[in-house]
Amino acid sequence: MNILQSHTALNREEWAKLRNKTPLLLSKNELENVKGTNDIISLQEVEEIYLPLSRLINLKVEASRQWKGVTCSFLDKKPKKVPFVIGVAGSVAVGKSTTARVLRTLLSRWESHKKVDLVTTDGFLYSTDTLEKKGLMSRKGFPESYDTQKLIDFMVRVKSGVDKVEAPVYSHLTYDIVPDKAEIIRNPDILIVEGINVLQVKNSNPLFVSDFFDFSIYLDAEESDIKQWYIERFFLLQKTAFEDKQSYFHRYKDFSQKEAMEKATEIWADINAKNLKENILPTMRRADLILRKNHDHEIEKVYLKKF
């Protein structure tokens, strides 16, 4: 990756020192429960990478509250609780879900913001039926496969301090929106929004999802590594989730290793690699913080935006 002129680069050792005695309030069992399928993360990784990050976000939450207080004082209005919103972006299979869940757990251990919620933008994909009618099933995950206006409306309500906001629910098993089911967001202290599309912009929209973020994170890695992680995950799911008859990918459960490799490689090349190059990777420079992974899933470098 080229050096980002707008970001300060810190190696792992430099970043780890910024923990500044932040306690590790996460057990090994808890870490196992929050990590994603075939993702690799250790308690050492949490200590050296995620504890400094949780400290930085804590400081930003406090500063945000102070700034809101100043603004309300100037306007002679009573302060209203509004969630601090964090966006987590990056490619399919890069480890966004694990990062989001680890952060959620760590941030909820701080006294000043115990209520931390997490939503994924998968819930704002169009239903399979709609995608098929639009001829977009082969473009699932691309910007046009999302109900962007619905996602924007959700963010508006969250940032307006609405007490109860509903988010649609997505099933990775059925590969579709779950009908008549919603996740209720009740004005948390912090809301983490995770998805491949959260930093993308469209010229046709007056508002972008990222307009509502107080802080944004991008997970980065070599494309060859992400591809390998995707294929490894495909093999793992073939022996687990794909066995379920309700799984959208049930038809792949009896594929030979060669057939599974060919299918996973085909899906990566035709959909995920294209989406990464065209729509996801170009948004990296917009992130406030970039976490750069090596081939072993370890974060080797951190890039923090200067301005």
C-alpha angles and dihedrals in degrees: 000000000000117000109268108231092201093054135066111232119220126180120224095266094049092048094046091058089062090070086091097196094311103164122241104240097173127093127214090248092052090051091052090052096052101042118101130244111297091350116138121216132152134200086248088059089051091050097046100037113016100040093057088046093051089050091051092049091047090055091048092050090053092047091048091053092049092050092049089050091053092049093048090048090052091049091043091236132135112254115252124207111251124173121250103236125213123190121207116195139171144108129314109276095015094113105262094142093053092048092049094048095045090050092048091054096045095045092050089060092065112097094224096057113024097151108077122164131190131206130175124216089228086090090064094058114113113259118266089252091055093045091051092050090050092045091240105122090106088051097051108146093026116115094260092058092067129082090232095177091055090051092048091049089051091052092048091055092046093050091045089063095245108176096224124029125171124218122191118246126234126203117213087193097060092027089228146091113280106239119233093006127113139174112231117222111196106193098283125193089244131017120196115203112196126189147113091252104047097104097041122114132205123201089216093061122077089203131043127203089241090059086078096051123106090189134008134201129196123196112212136185140149111290091234090057094048090049090053091049090050092052092046089051091049090055091048093049090047088065095042126019095022089061089069111095089220091060115112087220096048089117089069097055096096097042115129117243089260093049092046091050091050093048095046090047091049093051090047094050098041099042120005100040092047092048091048094052098039104037115006109041093049089062094058095094090057092064121102090218131023121199111201115204128201126217091275092059091252119135105240101174139022125206117199120192113245098207 
